[in-house]
């Protein structure tokens, strides 16, 4: 159990802080909510007190013998400010201590995550951008805002990411520190495939696989948090889009291939996290296959699907990094890493992320572990953790890799 301070500043998105709080307490953490006085215009202190089980104060004149304005920050393992308004970012950048939240920010030595939410004009204003740069330079995480509907009819960058995205990313900063969400993918375009393809047998049946898409979702979320423009080619994934990602839905391996080849053209990094069916039924019936009918199959002939990863490697743009995934089990021909090294060579990608699925790990579960193999022969272990924590470990390794030199 860690001690998390949830700062809430005065924007209409303050109501979403209640859901972030809930996600932290459900993950087993002790949460102290520190709203600004403005935040309490939007959400009552009683809501935060009831959900956290801790007292809520906004000024430095309450609990004076406890020296709360110093103790809360000193004893925190993580401070998350969601939403962080333009005014809160300005006061934090200035080092003001005119309420309990800003005093807490000055006394915290743990990772600090700001989650901005404001109107687009305020976010893009040079004053705000300078404040964000100052806070990042001092080691804080400032997540890029989501793009979408704002208060009133406006739409654009400035929306608070969804509470599940905020909680997942904040817990990465708690476990791995602020560097895990460093904005080093800013200006980079990342294309990720996720989920599992479905190959139709007839209009109602398909050959599929057990991939849930959760690891690809986490990779997209962490890449967006690190500043990337993210395209997520999603094969049959029934989850809301992670913040920062444009989702391109696909069904079959052929559809995934077409989407990936189109999106990868302009990409700096291409990640094939999807489980692509190696085979598809040779014929997909146009009407439902009925028991006892003349069309009832006694066997289903299969044909090979194209290997999308190999095609992406063959067509990659100069300087583009291509990342493959492999779920492996050891057998009499070799252990997991031996199979993975052979696959890295066979596929020709720059990086191969390897999951050991010997004991049914990975599929559909919220946690994972991986080894990242690179073309330079290095193998980096990403320890067991949430899929977001593993995604952060994978990105940390990927960003340190350079692509293989392009073939002449
Ligand atoms: N892949 C792909 N197209 C396929 C099959 C796989 O792009 N038709 C990609 C996957 O997205 C993954 C990588 O290739 O990034 C490795 O997938 P895997 O199924 O392990 O590879 P296979 O070549 O099918 O190896 P195996 O013979 O072990 O199944």
Short mmCIF file of C-alpha atoms and ligand atoms in Angstrom, two decimals:
data_model
loop_
_atom_site.label_atom_id
_atom_site.label_comp_id
_atom_site.label_asym_id
_atom_site.label_seq_id
_atom_site.Cartn_x
_atom_site.Cartn_y
_atom_site.Cartn_z
CA UNK A 1 0.00 0.00 0.00
CA UNK A 2 1.38 3.38 -0.98
CA UNK A 3 0.37 6.88 0.11
CA UNK A 4 -1.05 8.82 -2.81
CA UNK A 5 -1.97 12.48 -2.67
CA UNK A 6 -4.67 13.34 -5.19
CA UNK A 7 -4.66 17.07 -5.85
CA UNK A 8 -7.79 18.44 -7.49
CA UNK A 9 -7.94 21.93 -8.94
CA UNK A 10 -10.96 23.97 -9.93
CA UNK A 11 -12.13 22.86 -13.35
CA UNK A 12 -15.34 21.18 -14.37
CA UNK A 13 -13.44 17.91 -14.90
CA UNK A 14 -12.99 17.79 -11.10
CA UNK A 15 -15.87 15.31 -10.95
CA UNK A 16 -13.68 12.76 -12.76
CA UNK A 17 -11.22 12.94 -9.84
CA UNK A 18 -13.71 10.90 -7.81
CA UNK A 19 -13.25 8.01 -10.27
CA UNK A 20 -9.45 8.37 -10.20
CA UNK A 21 -9.64 8.24 -6.40
CA UNK A 22 -11.77 5.11 -6.60
CA UNK A 23 -9.26 3.42 -8.94
CA UNK A 24 -6.42 4.15 -6.48
CA UNK A 25 -8.29 2.85 -3.43
CA UNK A 26 -9.38 -0.26 -5.35
CA UNK A 27 -5.71 -0.90 -6.18
CA UNK A 28 -5.13 -0.92 -2.39
CA UNK A 29 -3.60 2.53 -1.88
CA UNK A 30 -4.21 5.08 0.86
CA UNK A 31 -5.39 8.30 -0.79
CA UNK A 32 -5.44 11.78 0.68
CA UNK A 33 -7.39 14.22 -1.48
CA UNK A 34 -6.16 17.83 -1.44
CA UNK A 35 -8.50 20.02 -3.46
CA UNK A 36 -8.01 23.71 -4.13
CA UNK A 37 -10.82 25.94 -2.84
CA UNK A 38 -11.95 26.29 -6.47
CA UNK A 39 -12.30 22.49 -6.85
CA UNK A 40 -14.87 22.46 -4.05
CA UNK A 41 -17.16 24.60 -6.22
CA UNK A 42 -17.46 21.53 -8.45
CA UNK A 43 -17.28 18.57 -6.04
CA UNK A 44 -18.08 18.62 -2.31
CA UNK A 45 -15.45 17.73 0.29
CA UNK A 46 -17.82 15.06 1.62
CA UNK A 47 -17.53 13.10 -1.64
CA UNK A 48 -13.74 12.98 -1.38
CA UNK A 49 -13.84 12.26 2.37
CA UNK A 50 -16.31 9.40 1.97
CA UNK A 51 -14.45 7.81 -0.95
CA UNK A 52 -10.96 8.18 0.56
CA UNK A 53 -11.77 7.65 4.24
CA UNK A 54 -9.46 10.60 4.97
CA UNK A 55 -10.13 14.22 5.97
CA UNK A 56 -10.18 16.87 3.26
CA UNK A 57 -8.87 20.39 3.77
CA UNK A 58 -7.87 23.07 1.31
CA UNK A 59 -5.97 25.63 3.37
CA UNK A 60 -2.93 25.67 5.59
CA UNK A 61 -4.91 26.92 8.63
CA UNK A 62 -6.57 23.57 9.42
CA UNK A 63 -4.77 20.85 11.44
CA UNK A 64 -2.09 23.41 12.36
CA UNK A 65 -0.48 21.22 15.09
CA UNK A 66 -0.12 18.46 12.47
CA UNK A 67 1.82 20.86 10.20
CA UNK A 68 -0.26 19.42 7.36
CA UNK A 69 1.15 21.75 4.71
CA UNK A 70 4.53 20.04 5.15
CA UNK A 71 3.66 16.53 6.32
CA UNK A 72 1.27 15.58 3.52
CA UNK A 73 3.84 16.25 0.81
CA UNK A 74 6.77 14.83 2.77
CA UNK A 75 5.08 11.50 3.43
CA UNK A 76 3.58 10.98 -0.05
CA UNK A 77 4.80 8.22 -2.37
CA UNK A 78 3.05 9.84 -5.35
CA UNK A 79 1.27 13.13 -5.99
CA UNK A 80 -1.25 13.26 -8.84
CA UNK A 81 -3.00 16.51 -9.73
CA UNK A 82 -6.12 15.77 -11.81
CA UNK A 83 -7.45 17.98 -13.19
CA UNK A 84 -4.58 20.48 -13.26
CA UNK A 85 -5.96 23.82 -14.44
CA UNK A 86 -3.93 26.54 -16.19
CA UNK A 87 -3.91 28.46 -12.91
CA UNK A 88 -2.68 25.48 -10.89
CA UNK A 89 0.13 24.80 -13.40
CA UNK A 90 1.11 28.48 -13.22
CA UNK A 91 1.17 28.52 -9.43
CA UNK A 92 3.12 25.23 -9.30
CA UNK A 93 5.65 26.51 -11.86
CA UNK A 94 6.09 29.71 -9.83
CA UNK A 95 6.61 27.75 -6.63
CA UNK A 96 3.68 29.46 -4.90
CA UNK A 97 2.39 28.03 -1.63
CA UNK A 98 -0.88 29.90 -1.27
CA UNK A 99 -3.05 26.87 -0.52
CA UNK A 100 -2.58 23.36 0.85
CA UNK A 101 -2.13 21.77 -2.59
CA UNK A 102 0.64 24.09 -3.77
CA UNK A 103 2.34 23.83 -0.35
CA UNK A 104 2.16 20.04 -0.71
CA UNK A 105 3.73 20.24 -4.18
CA UNK A 106 6.65 22.20 -2.71
CA UNK A 107 7.33 19.64 0.00
CA UNK A 108 6.90 16.45 -2.05
CA UNK A 109 10.06 14.61 -3.11
CA UNK A 110 8.17 11.70 -4.72
CA UNK A 111 7.07 11.49 -8.39
CA UNK A 112 4.51 14.19 -9.27
CA UNK A 113 2.04 13.75 -12.15
CA UNK A 114 0.04 16.72 -13.46
CA UNK A 115 -2.96 15.89 -15.65
CA UNK A 116 -3.96 19.15 -17.36
CA UNK A 117 -7.53 19.98 -18.35
CA UNK A 118 -8.57 23.34 -19.74
CA UNK A 119 -9.82 25.04 -22.87
CA UNK A 120 -7.64 24.63 -25.95
CA UNK A 121 -6.68 28.32 -26.04
CA UNK A 122 -5.48 28.17 -22.44
CA UNK A 123 -3.49 24.97 -23.08
CA UNK A 124 -1.84 26.35 -26.21
CA UNK A 125 -1.09 29.77 -24.67
CA UNK A 126 2.69 30.32 -24.47
CA UNK A 127 2.35 31.08 -20.74
CA UNK A 128 0.89 27.63 -20.09
CA UNK A 129 3.35 25.90 -22.41
CA UNK A 130 6.25 27.63 -20.61
CA UNK A 131 4.86 26.51 -17.26
CA UNK A 132 4.56 22.93 -18.53
CA UNK A 133 8.15 23.03 -19.81
CA UNK A 134 9.33 24.37 -16.43
CA UNK A 135 7.54 21.65 -14.49
CA UNK A 136 8.88 18.93 -16.83
CA UNK A 137 12.41 20.32 -16.57
CA UNK A 138 12.12 19.99 -12.79
CA UNK A 139 11.25 16.31 -13.16
CA UNK A 140 7.46 16.32 -12.94
CA UNK A 141 5.29 14.37 -15.36
CA UNK A 142 2.84 16.60 -17.23
CA UNK A 143 0.58 14.38 -19.33
CA UNK A 144 -0.52 15.76 -22.67
CA UNK A 145 -4.26 16.49 -22.54
CA UNK A 146 -6.70 14.34 -24.48
CA UNK A 147 -8.32 15.73 -27.60
CA UNK A 148 -12.10 15.82 -27.67
CA UNK A 149 -15.23 17.45 -26.38
CA UNK A 150 -14.62 20.25 -23.88
CA UNK A 151 -17.10 22.09 -21.69
CA UNK A 152 -19.76 23.62 -23.91
CA UNK A 153 -19.73 23.11 -27.68
CA UNK A 154 -15.92 23.35 -28.11
CA UNK A 155 -13.69 20.48 -29.07
CA UNK A 156 -9.88 20.19 -29.19
CA UNK A 157 -6.85 19.43 -27.02
CA UNK A 158 -7.53 20.18 -23.36
CA UNK A 159 -9.84 17.39 -22.26
CA UNK A 160 -8.98 15.39 -19.13
CA UNK A 161 -8.05 11.80 -20.06
CA UNK A 162 -10.43 9.14 -18.78
CA UNK A 163 -9.95 8.19 -15.11
CA UNK A 164 -8.86 4.62 -15.96
CA UNK A 165 -6.08 6.00 -18.20
CA UNK A 166 -4.98 8.49 -15.53
CA UNK A 167 -4.89 5.85 -12.79
CA UNK A 168 -3.01 3.30 -14.93
CA UNK A 169 -0.35 5.86 -15.92
CA UNK A 170 -0.03 7.36 -12.44
CA UNK A 171 0.63 3.90 -11.01
CA UNK A 172 3.44 3.47 -13.55
CA UNK A 173 5.03 6.67 -12.18
CA UNK A 174 4.54 5.34 -8.64
CA UNK A 175 6.36 2.08 -9.43
CA UNK A 176 9.00 3.25 -11.88
CA UNK A 177 9.41 6.97 -11.23
CA UNK A 178 8.66 9.99 -13.37
CA UNK A 179 11.24 8.99 -16.01
CA UNK A 180 8.97 6.13 -17.10
CA UNK A 181 6.66 8.78 -18.57
CA UNK A 182 9.33 11.17 -19.90
CA UNK A 183 8.07 13.06 -22.98
CA UNK A 184 10.79 11.64 -25.22
CA UNK A 185 8.37 10.51 -27.96
CA UNK A 186 7.11 14.06 -28.55
CA UNK A 187 6.77 14.71 -32.28
CA UNK A 188 7.12 10.97 -33.10
CA UNK A 189 4.44 8.97 -34.85
CA UNK A 190 3.86 5.50 -33.45
CA UNK A 191 1.67 2.85 -35.10
CA UNK A 192 0.65 -0.12 -32.95
CA UNK A 193 -1.41 -3.18 -33.86
CA UNK A 194 -3.36 -4.85 -31.05
CA UNK A 195 -5.91 -7.58 -30.46
CA UNK A 196 -6.42 -10.76 -32.45
CA UNK A 197 -7.62 -11.25 -36.01
CA UNK A 198 -10.73 -13.30 -36.83
CA UNK A 199 -10.85 -15.33 -40.02
CA UNK A 200 -14.41 -16.05 -41.13
CA UNK A 201 -15.72 -19.56 -41.81
CA UNK A 202 -19.20 -18.30 -42.59
CA UNK A 203 -21.19 -15.17 -41.63
CA UNK A 204 -21.39 -16.21 -37.95
CA UNK A 205 -18.27 -18.31 -37.27
CA UNK A 206 -14.58 -17.52 -37.30
CA UNK A 207 -11.14 -18.84 -36.42
CA UNK A 208 -9.80 -16.58 -33.69
CA UNK A 209 -7.31 -16.44 -30.85
CA UNK A 210 -7.17 -15.45 -27.19
CA UNK A 211 -5.47 -12.05 -27.51
CA UNK A 212 -7.39 -9.43 -25.50
CA UNK A 213 -5.59 -6.35 -26.85
CA UNK A 214 -4.73 -5.17 -23.32
CA UNK A 215 -0.96 -5.10 -23.86
CA UNK A 216 -1.36 -3.15 -27.11
CA UNK A 217 -3.73 -0.73 -25.35
CA UNK A 218 -1.16 -0.17 -22.60
CA UNK A 219 1.60 0.38 -25.18
CA UNK A 220 -0.58 3.00 -26.88
CA UNK A 221 -1.44 4.73 -23.60
CA UNK A 222 2.19 4.92 -22.45
CA UNK A 223 3.38 6.10 -25.89
CA UNK A 224 0.76 8.88 -25.83
CA UNK A 225 1.80 9.81 -22.29
CA UNK A 226 5.39 10.05 -23.57
CA UNK A 227 4.18 12.52 -26.18
CA UNK A 228 3.76 10.37 -29.31
CA UNK A 229 1.05 10.72 -31.90
CA UNK A 230 -0.43 7.21 -31.72
CA UNK A 231 -2.40 5.17 -34.25
CA UNK A 232 -3.84 1.93 -32.87
CA UNK A 233 -4.85 -0.67 -35.47
CA UNK A 234 -7.22 -2.73 -33.37
CA UNK A 235 -8.35 -6.22 -34.33
CA UNK A 236 -11.60 -7.08 -32.54
CA UNK A 237 -10.93 -5.27 -29.26
CA UNK A 238 -13.94 -4.29 -27.22
CA UNK A 239 -12.43 -1.53 -25.05
CA UNK A 240 -12.77 2.25 -25.20
CA UNK A 241 -9.91 3.91 -27.09
CA UNK A 242 -6.99 4.72 -24.77
CA UNK A 243 -6.31 8.42 -24.51
CA UNK A 244 -4.15 9.93 -27.19
CA UNK A 245 -4.75 7.16 -29.74
CA UNK A 246 -6.63 7.20 -33.03
CA UNK A 247 -8.16 3.74 -33.37
CA UNK A 248 -8.47 2.03 -36.76
CA UNK A 249 -10.71 -1.01 -36.29
CA UNK A 250 -9.99 -4.13 -38.37
CA UNK A 251 -11.28 -7.72 -38.41
CA UNK A 252 -9.20 -10.10 -40.50
CA UNK A 253 -5.45 -10.48 -41.08
CA UNK A 254 -5.89 -9.04 -44.58
CA UNK A 255 -7.64 -5.95 -43.19
CA UNK A 256 -4.95 -5.56 -40.53
CA UNK A 257 -2.25 -5.86 -43.20
CA UNK A 258 -3.84 -3.16 -45.35
CA UNK A 259 -4.27 -0.78 -42.40
CA UNK A 260 -0.75 -1.34 -41.07
CA UNK A 261 0.95 -0.89 -44.44
CA UNK A 262 -0.98 2.36 -45.00
CA UNK A 263 -0.42 3.79 -41.50
CA UNK A 264 3.22 2.69 -41.24
CA UNK A 265 4.31 4.83 -44.20
CA UNK A 266 4.80 7.94 -42.07
CA UNK A 267 5.64 6.21 -38.78
CA UNK A 268 8.82 6.51 -36.71
CA UNK A 269 8.03 3.34 -34.74
CA UNK A 270 5.83 0.40 -35.80
CA UNK A 271 4.81 -2.15 -33.19
CA UNK A 272 3.14 -5.44 -34.16
CA UNK A 273 1.53 -6.46 -30.88
CA UNK A 274 -1.52 -8.06 -32.53
CA UNK A 275 -1.95 -11.81 -32.70
CA UNK A 276 -2.33 -12.31 -36.44
CA UNK A 277 -3.86 -15.62 -37.55
CA UNK A 278 -1.25 -17.53 -39.52
CA UNK A 279 -3.99 -19.35 -41.46
CA UNK A 280 -7.48 -18.59 -42.69
CA UNK A 281 -10.17 -20.90 -44.10
CA UNK A 282 -9.59 -21.25 -47.83
CA UNK A 283 -13.26 -20.45 -48.49
CA UNK A 284 -15.52 -18.37 -46.28
CA UNK A 285 -19.11 -19.50 -46.95
CA UNK A 286 -21.45 -16.66 -47.82
CA UNK A 287 -24.34 -18.32 -45.98
CA UNK A 288 -24.38 -20.09 -42.63
CA UNK A 289 -23.05 -23.65 -42.73
CA UNK A 290 -25.98 -25.82 -41.54
CA UNK A 291 -25.73 -29.20 -39.86
CA UNK A 292 -26.84 -31.96 -42.18
CA UNK A 293 -26.87 -29.73 -45.26
CA UNK A 294 -24.91 -30.52 -48.43
CA UNK A 295 -22.50 -27.73 -47.40
CA UNK A 296 -21.69 -29.29 -43.99
CA UNK A 297 -17.88 -29.38 -43.92
CA UNK A 298 -16.01 -32.51 -42.87
CA UNK A 299 -12.75 -30.57 -42.77
CA UNK A 300 -11.78 -26.92 -43.15
CA UNK A 301 -8.93 -26.40 -45.62
CA UNK A 302 -6.68 -23.54 -44.51
CA UNK A 303 -4.37 -21.26 -46.45
CA UNK A 304 -1.49 -19.11 -45.16
CA UNK A 305 -2.06 -15.48 -44.31
CA UNK A 306 0.65 -12.99 -45.27
CA UNK A 307 3.26 -12.27 -42.58
CA UNK A 308 2.55 -8.60 -41.90
CA UNK A 309 5.65 -8.05 -39.77
CA UNK A 310 7.95 -9.38 -42.49
CA UNK A 311 6.24 -7.11 -45.04
CA UNK A 312 6.56 -4.09 -42.74
CA UNK A 313 10.28 -4.82 -42.31
CA UNK A 314 10.71 -5.14 -46.10
CA UNK A 315 8.94 -1.84 -46.78
CA UNK A 316 10.07 0.24 -43.85
CA UNK A 317 11.05 3.86 -44.28
CA UNK A 318 14.64 4.92 -43.50
CA UNK A 319 15.12 5.37 -39.77
CA UNK A 320 11.89 3.57 -38.88
CA UNK A 321 12.06 1.15 -35.95
CA UNK A 322 10.03 -2.06 -36.36
CA UNK A 323 9.06 -4.01 -33.25
CA UNK A 324 7.60 -7.53 -33.22
CA UNK A 325 6.03 -9.56 -30.44
CA UNK A 326 6.34 -13.26 -29.79
CA UNK A 327 4.45 -15.45 -27.36
CA UNK A 328 6.67 -18.50 -26.92
CA UNK A 329 6.89 -21.73 -24.97
CA UNK A 330 10.01 -23.83 -24.48
CA UNK A 331 10.11 -27.30 -26.04
CA UNK A 332 12.60 -30.05 -26.95
CA UNK A 333 14.05 -27.83 -29.73
CA UNK A 334 15.00 -25.00 -27.38
CA UNK A 335 13.96 -22.70 -24.55
CA UNK A 336 11.82 -19.58 -24.91
CA UNK A 337 14.79 -17.27 -25.59
CA UNK A 338 16.34 -19.60 -28.17
CA UNK A 339 13.06 -19.68 -30.12
CA UNK A 340 12.75 -15.90 -29.77
CA UNK A 341 16.27 -15.20 -31.03
CA UNK A 342 15.60 -17.38 -34.07
CA UNK A 343 12.34 -15.49 -34.68
CA UNK A 344 14.06 -12.07 -34.40
CA UNK A 345 16.50 -13.15 -37.12
CA UNK A 346 13.76 -14.75 -39.26
CA UNK A 347 11.48 -11.71 -39.11
CA UNK A 348 14.28 -9.15 -39.51
CA UNK A 349 12.73 -6.63 -37.09
CA UNK A 350 14.82 -4.33 -34.88
CA UNK A 351 13.28 -5.43 -31.58
CA UNK A 352 11.30 -8.51 -30.50
CA UNK A 353 9.27 -8.42 -27.29
CA UNK A 354 9.01 -11.93 -25.91
CA UNK A 355 6.30 -13.26 -23.60
CA UNK A 356 6.77 -16.64 -21.98
CA UNK A 357 3.30 -18.22 -22.21
CA UNK A 358 4.32 -21.65 -20.88
CA UNK A 359 1.99 -21.43 -17.87
CA UNK A 360 -0.88 -19.60 -19.57
CA UNK A 361 0.55 -16.18 -18.60
CA UNK A 362 -0.36 -13.04 -20.52
CA UNK A 363 -3.66 -13.79 -22.30
CA UNK A 364 -6.49 -11.64 -20.95
CA UNK A 365 -4.75 -11.01 -17.63
CA UNK A 366 -4.09 -7.52 -16.29
CA UNK A 367 -0.40 -8.31 -15.64
CA UNK A 368 2.48 -9.47 -17.79
CA UNK A 369 6.29 -9.76 -18.01
CA UNK A 370 8.58 -9.70 -21.02
CA UNK A 371 12.10 -9.86 -22.36
CA UNK A 372 13.04 -7.31 -25.02
CA UNK A 373 15.49 -8.70 -27.59
CA UNK A 374 17.23 -6.23 -29.86
CA UNK A 375 19.04 -6.73 -33.14
CA UNK A 376 22.31 -5.74 -31.39
CA UNK A 377 22.04 -9.01 -29.40
CA UNK A 378 20.95 -7.41 -26.11
CA UNK A 379 18.22 -8.97 -23.96
CA UNK A 380 16.51 -6.70 -21.43
CA UNK A 381 14.19 -8.18 -18.85
CA UNK A 382 11.01 -6.21 -18.13
CA UNK A 383 9.87 -7.38 -14.70
CA UNK A 384 6.41 -8.67 -13.89
CA UNK A 385 3.85 -5.91 -13.39
CA UNK A 386 0.69 -4.34 -14.76
CA UNK A 387 0.48 -4.27 -18.56
CA UNK A 388 1.06 -0.49 -18.33
CA UNK A 389 4.19 -1.05 -16.23
CA UNK A 390 5.41 -3.60 -18.77
CA UNK A 391 4.55 -1.17 -21.59
CA UNK A 392 6.67 1.52 -19.89
CA UNK A 393 9.55 -0.96 -19.57
CA UNK A 394 9.20 -1.87 -23.24
CA UNK A 395 9.15 1.80 -24.35
CA UNK A 396 12.18 2.60 -22.19
CA UNK A 397 14.08 -0.14 -24.02
CA UNK A 398 12.72 0.69 -27.48
CA UNK A 399 13.59 4.37 -27.23
CA UNK A 400 17.21 3.44 -26.53
CA UNK A 401 17.41 1.35 -29.73
CA UNK A 402 18.34 2.60 -33.15
CA UNK A 403 16.89 0.96 -36.25
CA UNK A 404 18.96 -1.42 -38.35
CA UNK A 405 20.56 0.45 -41.23
CA UNK A 406 18.22 0.45 -44.24
CA UNK A 407 18.93 -2.07 -46.97
CA UNK A 408 20.32 -0.38 -50.10
N1 LIG B 1 2.83 -11.70 -37.32
C1 LIG B 1 2.44 -11.05 -38.47
N2 LIG B 1 1.73 -11.72 -39.43
C2 LIG B 1 1.43 -13.02 -39.28
C3 LIG B 1 1.83 -13.70 -38.10
C4 LIG B 1 2.53 -13.01 -37.14
O1 LIG B 1 2.73 -9.87 -38.61
N3 LIG B 1 0.76 -13.65 -40.21
C5 LIG B 1 3.61 -10.94 -36.31
C6 LIG B 1 2.96 -10.83 -34.95
O2 LIG B 1 2.17 -9.65 -34.84
C7 LIG B 1 4.16 -10.74 -34.04
C8 LIG B 1 5.22 -11.56 -34.75
O3 LIG B 1 4.80 -11.64 -36.11
O4 LIG B 1 4.64 -9.43 -33.91
C9 LIG B 1 5.43 -12.93 -34.24
O5 LIG B 1 4.21 -13.65 -34.25
P1 LIG B 1 4.19 -15.21 -34.10
O6 LIG B 1 2.80 -15.72 -34.22
O7 LIG B 1 4.97 -15.59 -32.89
O8 LIG B 1 5.05 -15.57 -35.39
P2 LIG B 1 4.98 -16.76 -36.35
O9 LIG B 1 5.84 -16.40 -37.52
O10 LIG B 1 3.57 -17.13 -36.63
O11 LIG B 1 5.74 -17.88 -35.53
P3 LIG B 1 5.25 -19.33 -35.08
O12 LIG B 1 5.63 -20.20 -36.20
O13 LIG B 1 6.05 -19.53 -33.82
O14 LIG B 1 3.77 -19.25 -34.86
#
